[in-house]
CSV table of C-alpha atoms in Angstrom, one decimal:
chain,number,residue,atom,x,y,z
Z,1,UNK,CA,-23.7,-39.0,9.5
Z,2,UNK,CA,-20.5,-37.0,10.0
Z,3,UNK,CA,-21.2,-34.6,7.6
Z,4,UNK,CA,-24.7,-32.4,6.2
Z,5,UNK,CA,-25.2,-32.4,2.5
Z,6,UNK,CA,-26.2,-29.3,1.4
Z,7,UNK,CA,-28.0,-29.2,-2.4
Z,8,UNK,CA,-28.3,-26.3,-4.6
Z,9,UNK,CA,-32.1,-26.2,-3.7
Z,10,UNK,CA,-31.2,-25.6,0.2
Z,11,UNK,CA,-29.8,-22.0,-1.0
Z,12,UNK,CA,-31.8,-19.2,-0.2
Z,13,UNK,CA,-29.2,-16.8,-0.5
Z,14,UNK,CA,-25.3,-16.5,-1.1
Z,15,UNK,CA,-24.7,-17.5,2.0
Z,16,UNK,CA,-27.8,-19.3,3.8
Z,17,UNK,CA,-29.3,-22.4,3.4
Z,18,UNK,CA,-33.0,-23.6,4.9
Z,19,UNK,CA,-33.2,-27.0,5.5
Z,20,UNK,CA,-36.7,-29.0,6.0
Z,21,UNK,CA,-36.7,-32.1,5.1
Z,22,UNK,CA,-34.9,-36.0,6.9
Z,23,UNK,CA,-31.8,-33.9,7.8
Z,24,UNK,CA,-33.8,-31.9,9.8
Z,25,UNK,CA,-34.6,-35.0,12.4
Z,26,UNK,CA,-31.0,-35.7,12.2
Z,27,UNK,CA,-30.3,-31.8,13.3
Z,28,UNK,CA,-32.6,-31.7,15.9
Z,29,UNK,CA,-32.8,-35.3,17.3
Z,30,UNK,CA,-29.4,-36.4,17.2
Z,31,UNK,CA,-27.1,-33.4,17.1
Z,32,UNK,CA,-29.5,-31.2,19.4
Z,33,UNK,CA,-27.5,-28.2,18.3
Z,34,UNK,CA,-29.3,-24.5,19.6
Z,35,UNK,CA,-28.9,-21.5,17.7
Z,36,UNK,CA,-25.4,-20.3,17.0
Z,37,UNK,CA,-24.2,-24.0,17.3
Z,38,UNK,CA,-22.7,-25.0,14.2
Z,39,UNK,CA,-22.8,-28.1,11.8
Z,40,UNK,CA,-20.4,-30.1,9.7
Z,41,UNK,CA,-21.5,-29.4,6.2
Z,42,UNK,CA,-20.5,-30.3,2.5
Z,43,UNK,CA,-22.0,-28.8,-0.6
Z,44,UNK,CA,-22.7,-32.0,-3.1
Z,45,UNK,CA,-19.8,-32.2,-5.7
Z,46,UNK,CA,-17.9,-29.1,-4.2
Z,47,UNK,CA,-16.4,-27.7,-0.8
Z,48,UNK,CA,-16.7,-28.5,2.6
Z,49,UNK,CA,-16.9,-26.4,5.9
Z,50,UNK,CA,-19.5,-25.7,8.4
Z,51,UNK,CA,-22.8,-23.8,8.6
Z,52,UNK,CA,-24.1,-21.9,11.7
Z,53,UNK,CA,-27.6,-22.1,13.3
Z,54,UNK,CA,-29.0,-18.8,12.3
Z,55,UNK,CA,-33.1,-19.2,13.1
Z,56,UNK,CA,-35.2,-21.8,14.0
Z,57,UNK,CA,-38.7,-22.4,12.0
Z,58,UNK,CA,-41.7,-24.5,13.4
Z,59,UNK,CA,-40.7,-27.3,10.1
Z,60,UNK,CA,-37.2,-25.9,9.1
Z,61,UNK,CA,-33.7,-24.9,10.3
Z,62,UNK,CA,-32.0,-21.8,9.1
Z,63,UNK,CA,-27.9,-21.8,8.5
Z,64,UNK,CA,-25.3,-19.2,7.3
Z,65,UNK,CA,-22.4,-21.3,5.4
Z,66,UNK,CA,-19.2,-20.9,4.7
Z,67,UNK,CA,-17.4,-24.6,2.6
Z,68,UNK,CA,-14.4,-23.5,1.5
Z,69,UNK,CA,-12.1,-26.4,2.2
Z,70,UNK,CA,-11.7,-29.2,-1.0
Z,71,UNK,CA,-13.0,-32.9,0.1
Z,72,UNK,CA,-11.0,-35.4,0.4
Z,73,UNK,CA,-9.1,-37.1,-2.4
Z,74,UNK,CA,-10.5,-39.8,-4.3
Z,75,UNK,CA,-9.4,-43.3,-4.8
Z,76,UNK,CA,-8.4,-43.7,-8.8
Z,77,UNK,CA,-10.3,-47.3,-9.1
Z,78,UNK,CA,-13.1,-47.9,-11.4
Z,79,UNK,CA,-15.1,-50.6,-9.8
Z,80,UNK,CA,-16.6,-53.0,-12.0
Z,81,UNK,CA,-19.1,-55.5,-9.8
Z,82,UNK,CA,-21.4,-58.1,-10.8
Z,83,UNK,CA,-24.7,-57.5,-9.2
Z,84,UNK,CA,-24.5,-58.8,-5.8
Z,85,UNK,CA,-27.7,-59.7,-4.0
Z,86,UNK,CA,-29.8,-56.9,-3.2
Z,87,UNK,CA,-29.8,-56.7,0.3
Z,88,UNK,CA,-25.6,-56.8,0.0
Z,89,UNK,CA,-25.9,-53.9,-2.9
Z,90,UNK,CA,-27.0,-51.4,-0.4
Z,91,UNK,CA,-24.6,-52.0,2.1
Z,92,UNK,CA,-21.9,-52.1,-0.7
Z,93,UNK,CA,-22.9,-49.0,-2.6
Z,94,UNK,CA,-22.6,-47.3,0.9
Z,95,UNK,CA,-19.1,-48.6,1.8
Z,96,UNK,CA,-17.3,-48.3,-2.0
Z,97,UNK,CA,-18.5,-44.7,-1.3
Z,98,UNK,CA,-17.0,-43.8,2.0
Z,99,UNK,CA,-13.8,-45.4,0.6
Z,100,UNK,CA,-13.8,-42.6,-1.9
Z,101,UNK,CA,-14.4,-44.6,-5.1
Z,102,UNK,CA,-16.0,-42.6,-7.7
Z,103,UNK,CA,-17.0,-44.5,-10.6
Z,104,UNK,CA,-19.0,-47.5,-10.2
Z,105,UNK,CA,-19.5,-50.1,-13.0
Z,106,UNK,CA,-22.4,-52.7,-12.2
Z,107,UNK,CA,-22.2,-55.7,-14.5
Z,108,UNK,CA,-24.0,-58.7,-15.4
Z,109,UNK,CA,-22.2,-62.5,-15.4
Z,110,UNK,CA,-23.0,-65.5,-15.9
Z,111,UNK,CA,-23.5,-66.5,-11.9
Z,112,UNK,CA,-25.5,-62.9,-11.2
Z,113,UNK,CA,-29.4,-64.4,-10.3
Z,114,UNK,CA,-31.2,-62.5,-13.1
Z,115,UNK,CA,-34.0,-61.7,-10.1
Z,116,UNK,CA,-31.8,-59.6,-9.3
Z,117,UNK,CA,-32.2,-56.8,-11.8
Z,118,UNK,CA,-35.5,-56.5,-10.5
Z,119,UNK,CA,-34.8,-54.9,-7.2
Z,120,UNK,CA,-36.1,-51.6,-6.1
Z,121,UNK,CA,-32.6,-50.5,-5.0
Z,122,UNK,CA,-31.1,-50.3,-8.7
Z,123,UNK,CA,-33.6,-47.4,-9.0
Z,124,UNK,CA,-32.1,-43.9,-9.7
Z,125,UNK,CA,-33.7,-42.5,-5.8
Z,126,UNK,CA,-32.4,-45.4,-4.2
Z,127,UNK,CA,-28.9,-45.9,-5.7
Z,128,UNK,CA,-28.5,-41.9,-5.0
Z,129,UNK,CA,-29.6,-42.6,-1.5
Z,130,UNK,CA,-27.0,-45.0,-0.7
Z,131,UNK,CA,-24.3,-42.7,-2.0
Z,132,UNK,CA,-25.4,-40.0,-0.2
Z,133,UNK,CA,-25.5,-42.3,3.1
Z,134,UNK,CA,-21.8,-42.9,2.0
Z,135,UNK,CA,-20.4,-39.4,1.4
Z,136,UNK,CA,-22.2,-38.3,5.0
Z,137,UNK,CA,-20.3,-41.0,6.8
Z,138,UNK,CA,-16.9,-40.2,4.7
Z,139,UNK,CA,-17.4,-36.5,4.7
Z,140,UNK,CA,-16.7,-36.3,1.2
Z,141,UNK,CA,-19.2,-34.4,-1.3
Z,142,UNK,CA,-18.0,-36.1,-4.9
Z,143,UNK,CA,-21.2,-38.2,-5.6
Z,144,UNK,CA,-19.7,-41.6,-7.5
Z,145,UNK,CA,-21.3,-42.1,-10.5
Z,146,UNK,CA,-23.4,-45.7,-11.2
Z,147,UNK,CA,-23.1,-47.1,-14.7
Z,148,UNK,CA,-25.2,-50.3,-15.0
Z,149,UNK,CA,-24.2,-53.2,-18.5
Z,150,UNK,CA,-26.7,-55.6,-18.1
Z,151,UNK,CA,-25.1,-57.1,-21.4
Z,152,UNK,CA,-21.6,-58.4,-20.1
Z,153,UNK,CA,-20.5,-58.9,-24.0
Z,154,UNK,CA,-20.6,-55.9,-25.5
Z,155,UNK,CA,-19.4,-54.3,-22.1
Z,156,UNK,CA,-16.5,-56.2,-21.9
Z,157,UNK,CA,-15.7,-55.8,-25.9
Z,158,UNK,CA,-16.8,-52.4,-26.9
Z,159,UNK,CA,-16.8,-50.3,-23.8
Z,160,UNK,CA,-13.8,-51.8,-21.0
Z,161,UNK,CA,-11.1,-51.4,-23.5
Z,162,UNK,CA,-11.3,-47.5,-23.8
Z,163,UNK,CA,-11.9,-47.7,-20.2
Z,164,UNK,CA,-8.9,-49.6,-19.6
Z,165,UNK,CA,-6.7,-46.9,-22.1
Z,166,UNK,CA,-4.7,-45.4,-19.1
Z,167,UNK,CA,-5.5,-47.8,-16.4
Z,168,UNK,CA,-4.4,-51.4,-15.6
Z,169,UNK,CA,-7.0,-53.7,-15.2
Z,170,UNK,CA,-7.2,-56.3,-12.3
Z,171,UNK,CA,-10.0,-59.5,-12.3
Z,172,UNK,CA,-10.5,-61.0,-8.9
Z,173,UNK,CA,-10.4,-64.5,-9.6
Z,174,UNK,CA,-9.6,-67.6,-6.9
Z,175,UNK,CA,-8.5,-70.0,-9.6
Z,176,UNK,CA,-5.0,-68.0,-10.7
Z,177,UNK,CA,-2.0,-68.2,-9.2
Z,178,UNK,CA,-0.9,-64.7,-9.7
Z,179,UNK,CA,-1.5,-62.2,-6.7
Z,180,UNK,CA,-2.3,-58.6,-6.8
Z,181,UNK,CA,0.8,-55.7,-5.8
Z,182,UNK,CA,0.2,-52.7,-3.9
Z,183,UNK,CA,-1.2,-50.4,-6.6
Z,184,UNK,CA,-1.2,-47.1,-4.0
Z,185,UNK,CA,-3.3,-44.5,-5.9
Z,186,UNK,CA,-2.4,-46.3,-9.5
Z,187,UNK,CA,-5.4,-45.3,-11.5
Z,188,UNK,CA,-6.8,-48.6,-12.2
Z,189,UNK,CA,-10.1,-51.1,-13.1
Z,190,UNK,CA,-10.9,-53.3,-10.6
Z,191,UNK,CA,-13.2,-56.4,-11.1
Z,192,UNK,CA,-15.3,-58.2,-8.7
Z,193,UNK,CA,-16.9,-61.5,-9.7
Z,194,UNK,CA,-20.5,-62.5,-8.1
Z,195,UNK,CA,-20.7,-65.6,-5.5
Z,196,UNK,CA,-19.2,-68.4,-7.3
Z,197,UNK,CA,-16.8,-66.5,-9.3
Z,198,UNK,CA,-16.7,-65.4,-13.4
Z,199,UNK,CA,-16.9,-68.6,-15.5
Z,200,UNK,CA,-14.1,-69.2,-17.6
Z,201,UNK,CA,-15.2,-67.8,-20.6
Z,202,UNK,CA,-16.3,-64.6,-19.0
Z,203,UNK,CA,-12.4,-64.3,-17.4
Z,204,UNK,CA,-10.9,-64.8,-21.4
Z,205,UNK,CA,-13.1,-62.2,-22.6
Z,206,UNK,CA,-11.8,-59.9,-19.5
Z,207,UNK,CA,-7.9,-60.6,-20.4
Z,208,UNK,CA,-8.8,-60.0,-23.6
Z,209,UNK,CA,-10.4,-56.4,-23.1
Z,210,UNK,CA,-6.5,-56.5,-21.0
Z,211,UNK,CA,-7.3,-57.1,-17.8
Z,212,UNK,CA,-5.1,-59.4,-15.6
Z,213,UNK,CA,-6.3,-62.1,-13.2
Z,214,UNK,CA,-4.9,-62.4,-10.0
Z,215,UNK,CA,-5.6,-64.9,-6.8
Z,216,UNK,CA,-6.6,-63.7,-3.3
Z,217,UNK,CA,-5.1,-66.7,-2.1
Z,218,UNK,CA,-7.8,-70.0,-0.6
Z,219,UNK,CA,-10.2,-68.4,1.2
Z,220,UNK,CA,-13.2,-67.1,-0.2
Z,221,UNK,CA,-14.5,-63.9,1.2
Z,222,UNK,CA,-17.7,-63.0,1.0
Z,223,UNK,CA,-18.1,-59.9,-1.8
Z,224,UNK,CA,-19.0,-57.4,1.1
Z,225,UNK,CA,-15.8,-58.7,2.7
Z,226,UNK,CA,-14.0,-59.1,-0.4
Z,227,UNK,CA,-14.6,-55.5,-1.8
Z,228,UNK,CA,-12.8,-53.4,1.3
Z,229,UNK,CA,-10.0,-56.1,1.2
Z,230,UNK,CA,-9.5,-55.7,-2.1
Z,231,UNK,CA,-9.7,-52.1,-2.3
Z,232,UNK,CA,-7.4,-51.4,0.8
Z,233,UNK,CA,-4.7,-52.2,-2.1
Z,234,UNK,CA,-5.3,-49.0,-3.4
Z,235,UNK,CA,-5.6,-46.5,-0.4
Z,236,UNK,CA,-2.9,-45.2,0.7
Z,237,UNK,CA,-2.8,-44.2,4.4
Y,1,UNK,CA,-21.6,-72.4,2.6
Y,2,UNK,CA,-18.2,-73.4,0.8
Y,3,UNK,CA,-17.3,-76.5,3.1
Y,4,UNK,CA,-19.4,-78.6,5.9
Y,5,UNK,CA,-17.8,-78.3,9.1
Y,6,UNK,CA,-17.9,-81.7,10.6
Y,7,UNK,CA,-18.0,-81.9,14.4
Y,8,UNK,CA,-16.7,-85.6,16.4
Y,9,UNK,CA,-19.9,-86.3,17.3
Y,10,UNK,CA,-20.7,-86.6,13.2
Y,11,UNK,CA,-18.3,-89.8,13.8
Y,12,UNK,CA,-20.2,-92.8,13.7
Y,13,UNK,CA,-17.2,-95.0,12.6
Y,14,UNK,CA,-13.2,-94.0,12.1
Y,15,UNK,CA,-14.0,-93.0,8.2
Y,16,UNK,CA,-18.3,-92.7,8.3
Y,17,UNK,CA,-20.4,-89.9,9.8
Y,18,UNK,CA,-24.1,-88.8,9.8
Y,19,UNK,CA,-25.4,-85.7,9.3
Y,20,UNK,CA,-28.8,-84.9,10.6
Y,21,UNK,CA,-28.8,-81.6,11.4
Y,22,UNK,CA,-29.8,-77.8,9.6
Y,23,UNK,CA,-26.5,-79.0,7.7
Y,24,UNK,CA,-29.1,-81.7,6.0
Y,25,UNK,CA,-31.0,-78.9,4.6
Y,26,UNK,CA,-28.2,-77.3,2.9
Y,27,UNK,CA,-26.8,-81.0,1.2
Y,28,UNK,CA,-30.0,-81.5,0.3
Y,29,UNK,CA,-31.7,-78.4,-0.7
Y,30,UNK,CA,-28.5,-76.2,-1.8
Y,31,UNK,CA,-26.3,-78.9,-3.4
Y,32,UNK,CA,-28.7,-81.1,-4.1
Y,33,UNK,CA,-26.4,-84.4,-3.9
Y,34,UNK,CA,-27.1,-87.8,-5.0
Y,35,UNK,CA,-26.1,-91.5,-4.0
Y,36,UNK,CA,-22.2,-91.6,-4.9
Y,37,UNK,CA,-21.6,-87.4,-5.0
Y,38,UNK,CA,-19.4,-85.7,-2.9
Y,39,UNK,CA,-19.4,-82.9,-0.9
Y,40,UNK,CA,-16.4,-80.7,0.3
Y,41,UNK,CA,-15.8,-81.1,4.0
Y,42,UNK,CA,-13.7,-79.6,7.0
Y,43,UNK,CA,-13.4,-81.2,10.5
Y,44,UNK,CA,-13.3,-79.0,13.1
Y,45,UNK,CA,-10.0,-77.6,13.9
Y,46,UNK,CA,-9.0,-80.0,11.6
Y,47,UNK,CA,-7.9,-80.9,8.1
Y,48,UNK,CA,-10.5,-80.2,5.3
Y,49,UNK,CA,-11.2,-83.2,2.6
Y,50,UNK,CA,-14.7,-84.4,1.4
Y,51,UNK,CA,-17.3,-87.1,1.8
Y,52,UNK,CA,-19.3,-89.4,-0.2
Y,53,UNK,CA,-22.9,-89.7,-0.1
Y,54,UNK,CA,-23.1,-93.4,0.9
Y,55,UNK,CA,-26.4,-93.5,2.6
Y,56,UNK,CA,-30.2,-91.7,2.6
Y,57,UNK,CA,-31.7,-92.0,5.7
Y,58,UNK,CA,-35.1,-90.1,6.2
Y,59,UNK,CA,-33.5,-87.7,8.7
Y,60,UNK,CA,-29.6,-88.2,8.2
Y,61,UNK,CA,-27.2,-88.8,5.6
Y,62,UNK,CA,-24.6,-91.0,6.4
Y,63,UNK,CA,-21.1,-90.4,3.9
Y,64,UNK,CA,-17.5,-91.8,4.0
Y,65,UNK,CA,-15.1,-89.0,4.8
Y,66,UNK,CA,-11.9,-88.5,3.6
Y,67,UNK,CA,-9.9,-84.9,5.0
Y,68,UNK,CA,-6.4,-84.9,5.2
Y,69,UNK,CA,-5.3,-81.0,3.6
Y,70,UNK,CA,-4.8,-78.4,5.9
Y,71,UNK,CA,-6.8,-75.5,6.5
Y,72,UNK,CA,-5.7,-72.3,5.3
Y,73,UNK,CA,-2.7,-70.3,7.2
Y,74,UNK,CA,-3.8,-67.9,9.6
Y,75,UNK,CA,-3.3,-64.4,9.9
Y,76,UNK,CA,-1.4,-63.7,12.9
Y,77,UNK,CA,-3.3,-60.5,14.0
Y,78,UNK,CA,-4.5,-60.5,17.2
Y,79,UNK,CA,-8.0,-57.8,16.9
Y,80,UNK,CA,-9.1,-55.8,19.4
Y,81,UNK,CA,-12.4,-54.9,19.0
Y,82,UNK,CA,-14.6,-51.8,20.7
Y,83,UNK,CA,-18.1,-53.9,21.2
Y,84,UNK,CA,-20.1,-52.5,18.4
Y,85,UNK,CA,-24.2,-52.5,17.1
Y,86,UNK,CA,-25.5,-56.0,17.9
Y,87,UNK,CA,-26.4,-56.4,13.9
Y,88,UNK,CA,-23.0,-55.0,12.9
Y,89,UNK,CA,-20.9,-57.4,15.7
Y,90,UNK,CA,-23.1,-60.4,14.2
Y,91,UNK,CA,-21.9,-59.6,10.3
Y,92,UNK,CA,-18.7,-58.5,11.4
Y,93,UNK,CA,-18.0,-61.6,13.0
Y,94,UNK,CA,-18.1,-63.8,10.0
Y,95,UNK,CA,-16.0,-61.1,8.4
Y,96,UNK,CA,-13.3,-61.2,10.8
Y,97,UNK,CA,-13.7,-65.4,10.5
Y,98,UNK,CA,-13.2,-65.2,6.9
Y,99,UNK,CA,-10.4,-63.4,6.9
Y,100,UNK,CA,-8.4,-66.1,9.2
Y,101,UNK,CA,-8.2,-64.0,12.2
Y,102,UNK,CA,-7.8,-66.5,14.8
Y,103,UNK,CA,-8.0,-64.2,17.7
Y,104,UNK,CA,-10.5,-61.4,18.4
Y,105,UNK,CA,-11.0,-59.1,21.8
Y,106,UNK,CA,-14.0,-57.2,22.1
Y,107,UNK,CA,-14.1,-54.9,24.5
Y,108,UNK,CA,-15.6,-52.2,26.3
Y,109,UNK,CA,-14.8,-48.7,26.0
Y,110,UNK,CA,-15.6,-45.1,26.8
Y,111,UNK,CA,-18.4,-44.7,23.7
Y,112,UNK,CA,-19.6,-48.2,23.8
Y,113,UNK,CA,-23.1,-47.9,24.4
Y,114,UNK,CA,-23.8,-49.7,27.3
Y,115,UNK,CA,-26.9,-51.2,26.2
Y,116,UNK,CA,-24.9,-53.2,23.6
Y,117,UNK,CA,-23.3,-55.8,26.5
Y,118,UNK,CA,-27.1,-56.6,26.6
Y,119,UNK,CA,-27.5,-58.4,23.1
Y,120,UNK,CA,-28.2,-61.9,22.9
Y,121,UNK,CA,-25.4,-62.4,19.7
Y,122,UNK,CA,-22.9,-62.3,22.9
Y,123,UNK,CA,-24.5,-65.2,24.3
Y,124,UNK,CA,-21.6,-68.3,23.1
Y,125,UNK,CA,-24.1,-70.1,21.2
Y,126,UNK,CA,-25.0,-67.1,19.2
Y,127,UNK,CA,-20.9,-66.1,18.9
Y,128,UNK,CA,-19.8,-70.3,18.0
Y,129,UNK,CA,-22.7,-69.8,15.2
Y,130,UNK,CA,-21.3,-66.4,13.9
Y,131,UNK,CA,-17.7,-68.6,13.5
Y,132,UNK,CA,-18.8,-71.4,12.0
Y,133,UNK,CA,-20.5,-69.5,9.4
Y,134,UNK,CA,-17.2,-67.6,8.6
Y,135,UNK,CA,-15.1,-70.7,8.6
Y,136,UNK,CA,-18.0,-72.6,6.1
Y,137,UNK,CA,-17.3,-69.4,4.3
Y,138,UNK,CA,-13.7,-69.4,3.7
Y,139,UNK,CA,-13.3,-73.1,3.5
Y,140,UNK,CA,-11.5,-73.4,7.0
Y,141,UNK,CA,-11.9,-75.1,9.8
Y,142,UNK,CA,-9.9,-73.6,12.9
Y,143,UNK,CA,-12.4,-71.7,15.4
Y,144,UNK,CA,-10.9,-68.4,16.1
Y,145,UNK,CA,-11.0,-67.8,20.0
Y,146,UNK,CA,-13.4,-64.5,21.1
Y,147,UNK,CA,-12.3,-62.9,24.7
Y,148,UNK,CA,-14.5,-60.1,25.9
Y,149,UNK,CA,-13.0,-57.6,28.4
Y,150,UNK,CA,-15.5,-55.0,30.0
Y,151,UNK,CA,-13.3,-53.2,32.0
Y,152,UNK,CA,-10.9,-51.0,29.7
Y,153,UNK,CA,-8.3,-50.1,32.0
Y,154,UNK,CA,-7.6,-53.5,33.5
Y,155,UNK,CA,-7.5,-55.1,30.2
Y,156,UNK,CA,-5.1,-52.4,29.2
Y,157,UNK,CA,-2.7,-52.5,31.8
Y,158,UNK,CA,-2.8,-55.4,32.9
Y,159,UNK,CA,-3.3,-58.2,30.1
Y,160,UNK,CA,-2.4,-56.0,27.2
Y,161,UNK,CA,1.2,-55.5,27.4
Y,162,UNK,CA,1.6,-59.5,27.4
Y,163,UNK,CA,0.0,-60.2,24.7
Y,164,UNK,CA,2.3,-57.5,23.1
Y,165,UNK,CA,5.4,-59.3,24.3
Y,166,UNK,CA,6.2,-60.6,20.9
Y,167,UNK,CA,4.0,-58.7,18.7
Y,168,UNK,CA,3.9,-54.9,17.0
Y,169,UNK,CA,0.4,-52.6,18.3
Y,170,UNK,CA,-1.5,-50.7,15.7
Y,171,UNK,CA,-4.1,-48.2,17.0
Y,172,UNK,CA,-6.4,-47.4,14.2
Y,173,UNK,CA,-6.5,-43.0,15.4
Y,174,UNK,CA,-8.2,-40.4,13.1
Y,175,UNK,CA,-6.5,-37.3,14.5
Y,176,UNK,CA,-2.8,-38.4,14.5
Y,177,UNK,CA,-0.5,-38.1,11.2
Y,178,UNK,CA,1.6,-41.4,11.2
Y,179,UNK,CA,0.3,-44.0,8.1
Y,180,UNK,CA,0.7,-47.6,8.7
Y,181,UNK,CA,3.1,-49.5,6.7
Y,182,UNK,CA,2.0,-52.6,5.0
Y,183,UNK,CA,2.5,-55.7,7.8
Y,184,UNK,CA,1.7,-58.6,5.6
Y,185,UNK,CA,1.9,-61.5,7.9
Y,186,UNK,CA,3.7,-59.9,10.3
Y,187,UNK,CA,2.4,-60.8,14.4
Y,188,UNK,CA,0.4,-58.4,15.4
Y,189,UNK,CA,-2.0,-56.4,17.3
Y,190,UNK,CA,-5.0,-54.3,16.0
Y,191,UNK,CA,-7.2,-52.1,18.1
Y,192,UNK,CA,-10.4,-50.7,16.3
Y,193,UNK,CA,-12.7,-48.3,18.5
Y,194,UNK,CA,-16.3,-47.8,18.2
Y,195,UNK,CA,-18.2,-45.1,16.4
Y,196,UNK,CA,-16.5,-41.7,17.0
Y,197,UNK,CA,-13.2,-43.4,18.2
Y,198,UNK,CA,-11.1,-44.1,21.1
Y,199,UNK,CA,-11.0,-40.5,23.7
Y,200,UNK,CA,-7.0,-39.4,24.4
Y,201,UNK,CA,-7.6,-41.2,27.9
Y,202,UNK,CA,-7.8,-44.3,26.2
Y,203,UNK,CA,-5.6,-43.7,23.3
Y,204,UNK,CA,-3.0,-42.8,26.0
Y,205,UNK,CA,-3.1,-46.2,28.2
Y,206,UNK,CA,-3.1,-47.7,24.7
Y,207,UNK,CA,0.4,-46.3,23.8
Y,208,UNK,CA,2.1,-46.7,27.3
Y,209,UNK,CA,0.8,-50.3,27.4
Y,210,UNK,CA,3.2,-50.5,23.9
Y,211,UNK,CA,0.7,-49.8,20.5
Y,212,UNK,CA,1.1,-47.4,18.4
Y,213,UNK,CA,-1.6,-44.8,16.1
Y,214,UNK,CA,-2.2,-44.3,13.1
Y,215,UNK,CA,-4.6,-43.0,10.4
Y,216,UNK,CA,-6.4,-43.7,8.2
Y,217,UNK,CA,-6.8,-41.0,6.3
Y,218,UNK,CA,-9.7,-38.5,6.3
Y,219,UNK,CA,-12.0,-40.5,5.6
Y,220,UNK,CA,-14.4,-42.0,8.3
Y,221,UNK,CA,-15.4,-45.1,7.4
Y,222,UNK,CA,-17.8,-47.8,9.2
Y,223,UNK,CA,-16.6,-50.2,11.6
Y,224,UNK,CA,-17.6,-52.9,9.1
Y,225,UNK,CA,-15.7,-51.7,6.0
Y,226,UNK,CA,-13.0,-50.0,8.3
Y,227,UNK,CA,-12.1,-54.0,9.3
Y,228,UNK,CA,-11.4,-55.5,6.2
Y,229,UNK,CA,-9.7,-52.2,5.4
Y,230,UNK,CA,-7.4,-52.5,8.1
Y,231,UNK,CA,-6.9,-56.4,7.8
Y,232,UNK,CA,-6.3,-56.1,4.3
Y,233,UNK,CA,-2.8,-55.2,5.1
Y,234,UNK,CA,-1.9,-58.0,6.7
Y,235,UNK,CA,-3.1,-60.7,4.3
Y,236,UNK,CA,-0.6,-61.7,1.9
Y,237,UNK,CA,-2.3,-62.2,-1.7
């Protein structure tokens, strides 16, 4: 955690927040700050700064704030990602969000295990959990947003062409021999196929929608390997 | 598992080996082969091929093995890794292994918690395991070679600068203002420090022993999502 969130609710007036709940044990057991130490903070979806140790309560701290400064810039990429397993969705939703991705497509295909749509960590709490995790480690604020298409069809025909209307679309895909160009901050879709890849059919209807395959060469990375590789292409640092 | 690494001691004839080992579960429980199938296989730091299924044995199944394609190119980075978390060095391992990284240093530095020199995934069994998992991964078969120096300023000063010889150093620094230029292929050096970063002590024999820094951006990411990150730039694709 590099960075507080601070919510709406934390206000208790202009200019101080009260904070009670697991942020507290992270205040007092790992920062061990004393009154007039000061805090990283961010204010979800708006500015960052720092808030000062004003008074300490028996179950809460008390802060005055002061975020002025805008987070950092976000990456243009709309992420669309077959449902990886759920122990690897977690640790995924947590890393697409300290790379400063901000819209997050989770599909179904062919090859996604169907038990898979069952897990607890699709749930609203727990998919806002991870992001949070994500934006305290990047010390951003800008909470992506999750869009889930359990129906890949009708996502890929209706929906991923308007989507696509000012982007270019890239498909991950071993079996092409096209490879991908440094896209830098291009605004673009990027798709991720689950273990074992698309299936053909589901790669026509993608270049169809107007995406374009390309090959990231013979090895085959793992998808929590394969996503940061992949989206590296489109940080620029 | 994308490919069976076969060791010599599989050999039970020039062109026949027999497998008996947790590798037997996968054949038979993942892929489910039959009399006749084949399998894709990979002799260590070998060539990769495949075997036939020739022979069910209650405990072993004996094939005829055929490799003769080379493994995948390397990537001629050279990684120099601060030891991190025991569960993140395991994961990041195979990572690293996927990616075709051939040769790792983990070492010890200023915020390395000490404890972590403790964990039982240093042990060479538990490290060969981590490889092999990360070759069987990316379909390749050449063990990357792990070094681990505990003393930072003898490594630094002393071995460092040789293995620069003919290479270019990258420090991956937060708080400097240079970028790094894309390196695709190009032999080099990468130095990644733990959680919270290299201190100026360290970034300064770093430099005089030839790298260079750079940042990343604002962003702080994870060790495990900053490595592929960083990689990325040096895998053509």
């Amino acid at each position: 955690m590099n960075i507080i969130l601070i919510k709406k609710e934390d206000f208790i007036s202009k200019n101080t927040i009260r904070i009670s709940d697991s942020r507290l044990l992270h205040i007092r057991n790992v920062l061990k700050i004393q009154k007039g130490d000061s805090i990283q903070t961010g204010i979800i979806n708006g500015s960052i700064g720092e808030a000062i140790l004003l008074e300490r309560e028996e179950h809460a701290d008390l802060f005055s704030i002061n975020c002025s400064a805008p987070p950092p810039p976000p990456v243009p990429v709309t992420l669309v990602l077959a449902l990886p397993r759920p122990k690897v969705l977690r640790r995924i939703l947590q890393s697409i969000t300290t790379m400063g991705i901000k819209k997050i497509i989770i599909i179904n295909t062919y090859r996604v295990e169907k038990s898979y749509w069952q897990t607890p960590f699709l749930s609203e709490t727990a998919l806002h959990e991870q992001l949070i995790s994500g934006l305290q480690q990047a010390k951003d604020t800008v909470l992506p947003e999750i869009q889930t298409e359990k129906r890949f069809r009708p996502f890929v025909e209706d929906r991923l062409p308007l989507i696509l209307q000012d982007k270019k679309g890239y498909i991950a895909h071993p079996y092409t021999d096209s490879s991908l160009s440094i896209c830098h901050n291009k605004a673009s879709v990027l798709a991720i196929g689950p273990e074992g890849g698309f299936i053909p059919f589901e790669i026509n209807l993608l270049e169809k929608a107007g995406m374009s395959s390309f090959s990231m060469g013979h090895r085959i990375l793992k998808v929590e390997t394969a996503v940061p590789v992949l989206v590296s292409r489109f940080l620029s640092f």
